[in-house]
């Protein structure tokens, strides 16, 4: 949970993902200043000057993921990698 604080832009190496659970999140990325509501998401490289916190006096709850080396996410549309299926035992075997 994030509580109200004064905005201070920072930069560092890495990559961040934010997902708003409860409340409204203010996100400043460079010269862009936006507000995200529950269900809102943001993804950005941390070499961009940034700051995030509650948009108002009320606290905001977020899911925050950070990768220090700036690794990009791998998005999948299914729980299995392409060409792989699951077995009842939970093993992964190539499709035939």
CSV table of C-alpha atoms in Angstrom, one decimal:
chain,number,residue,atom,x,y,z
A,1,UNK,CA,0.0,0.0,0.0
A,2,UNK,CA,1.3,3.4,-1.0
A,3,UNK,CA,0.5,6.5,1.1
A,4,UNK,CA,0.7,10.1,0.0
A,5,UNK,CA,4.2,11.5,-0.6
A,6,UNK,CA,5.8,14.3,-2.6
A,7,UNK,CA,6.7,13.4,-6.2
A,8,UNK,CA,10.4,13.0,-6.9
A,9,UNK,CA,11.5,11.7,-10.3
A,10,UNK,CA,14.2,9.0,-10.3
A,11,UNK,CA,16.1,6.9,-12.9
A,12,UNK,CA,17.9,3.6,-12.5
A,13,UNK,CA,18.6,0.5,-14.5
A,14,UNK,CA,15.7,-2.0,-14.8
A,15,UNK,CA,12.2,-2.5,-15.9
A,16,UNK,CA,8.9,-2.0,-13.9
A,17,UNK,CA,5.4,-3.2,-14.1
A,18,UNK,CA,2.5,-1.7,-12.1
A,19,UNK,CA,-1.1,-3.0,-11.7
A,20,UNK,CA,-3.6,-1.0,-9.7
A,21,UNK,CA,-5.6,-3.1,-7.2
A,22,UNK,CA,-7.4,-0.4,-5.1
A,23,UNK,CA,-7.5,3.4,-5.4
A,24,UNK,CA,-6.0,5.7,-8.0
A,25,UNK,CA,-2.3,5.7,-8.8
A,26,UNK,CA,-0.6,8.8,-10.2
A,27,UNK,CA,2.2,7.9,-12.6
A,28,UNK,CA,4.7,10.4,-13.9
A,29,UNK,CA,6.9,9.2,-16.8
A,30,UNK,CA,9.2,11.9,-18.1
A,31,UNK,CA,6.8,14.7,-19.1
A,32,UNK,CA,3.7,12.5,-19.0
A,33,UNK,CA,1.5,12.6,-15.9
A,34,UNK,CA,-1.4,10.2,-15.8
A,35,UNK,CA,-3.7,8.5,-13.3
A,36,UNK,CA,-4.5,4.8,-13.3
A,37,UNK,CA,-7.6,3.3,-11.7
A,38,UNK,CA,-8.2,-0.3,-10.5
A,39,UNK,CA,-7.3,-2.7,-13.3
A,40,UNK,CA,-5.0,-0.1,-14.9
A,41,UNK,CA,-1.5,-1.3,-15.8
A,42,UNK,CA,1.8,0.4,-16.8
A,43,UNK,CA,5.1,-1.0,-18.0
A,44,UNK,CA,8.2,1.0,-18.5
A,45,UNK,CA,12.0,1.0,-18.6
A,46,UNK,CA,13.4,2.7,-15.5
A,47,UNK,CA,15.9,4.8,-17.4
A,48,UNK,CA,12.9,7.1,-18.1
A,49,UNK,CA,12.6,9.6,-15.2
A,50,UNK,CA,9.6,8.3,-13.2
A,51,UNK,CA,7.6,8.5,-10.0
A,52,UNK,CA,4.4,6.9,-8.8
A,53,UNK,CA,2.2,7.2,-5.8
A,54,UNK,CA,-1.4,7.9,-4.7
A,55,UNK,CA,-3.3,10.4,-7.0
A,56,UNK,CA,-5.1,11.8,-4.0
A,57,UNK,CA,-4.8,11.8,-0.2
A,58,UNK,CA,-6.1,8.2,0.0
A,59,UNK,CA,-3.7,5.3,-0.1
A,60,UNK,CA,-3.5,3.1,-3.2
A,61,UNK,CA,-2.8,-0.6,-3.4
A,62,UNK,CA,-0.7,-1.9,-6.4
A,63,UNK,CA,1.1,-4.9,-7.6
A,64,UNK,CA,4.6,-3.8,-8.4
A,65,UNK,CA,7.2,-6.0,-10.3
A,66,UNK,CA,10.7,-4.9,-10.9
A,67,UNK,CA,13.5,-6.5,-12.9
A,68,UNK,CA,16.9,-4.9,-12.1
A,69,UNK,CA,18.5,-5.7,-15.4
A,70,UNK,CA,15.7,-4.4,-17.6
A,71,UNK,CA,14.6,-7.8,-18.8
A,72,UNK,CA,11.5,-7.7,-21.0
A,73,UNK,CA,8.4,-9.8,-20.1
A,74,UNK,CA,7.5,-12.9,-22.0
A,75,UNK,CA,3.8,-12.8,-22.7
A,76,UNK,CA,2.0,-16.1,-23.3
A,77,UNK,CA,-1.6,-16.6,-24.5
A,78,UNK,CA,-1.7,-20.1,-22.9
A,79,UNK,CA,0.1,-21.7,-19.9
A,80,UNK,CA,2.2,-23.7,-22.2
A,81,UNK,CA,5.1,-22.7,-24.5
A,82,UNK,CA,4.4,-23.0,-28.3
A,83,UNK,CA,4.6,-26.7,-29.3
A,84,UNK,CA,4.3,-28.0,-25.8
A,85,UNK,CA,1.3,-29.6,-24.1
A,86,UNK,CA,0.8,-30.6,-20.5
A,87,UNK,CA,0.1,-34.1,-19.3
A,88,UNK,CA,-2.0,-35.1,-16.3
A,89,UNK,CA,1.1,-35.8,-14.3
A,90,UNK,CA,2.2,-32.1,-14.9
A,91,UNK,CA,5.1,-33.1,-17.2
A,92,UNK,CA,5.5,-31.2,-20.5
A,93,UNK,CA,5.9,-33.1,-23.7
A,94,UNK,CA,6.3,-31.8,-27.3
A,95,UNK,CA,3.2,-32.1,-29.4
A,96,UNK,CA,3.3,-34.8,-32.0
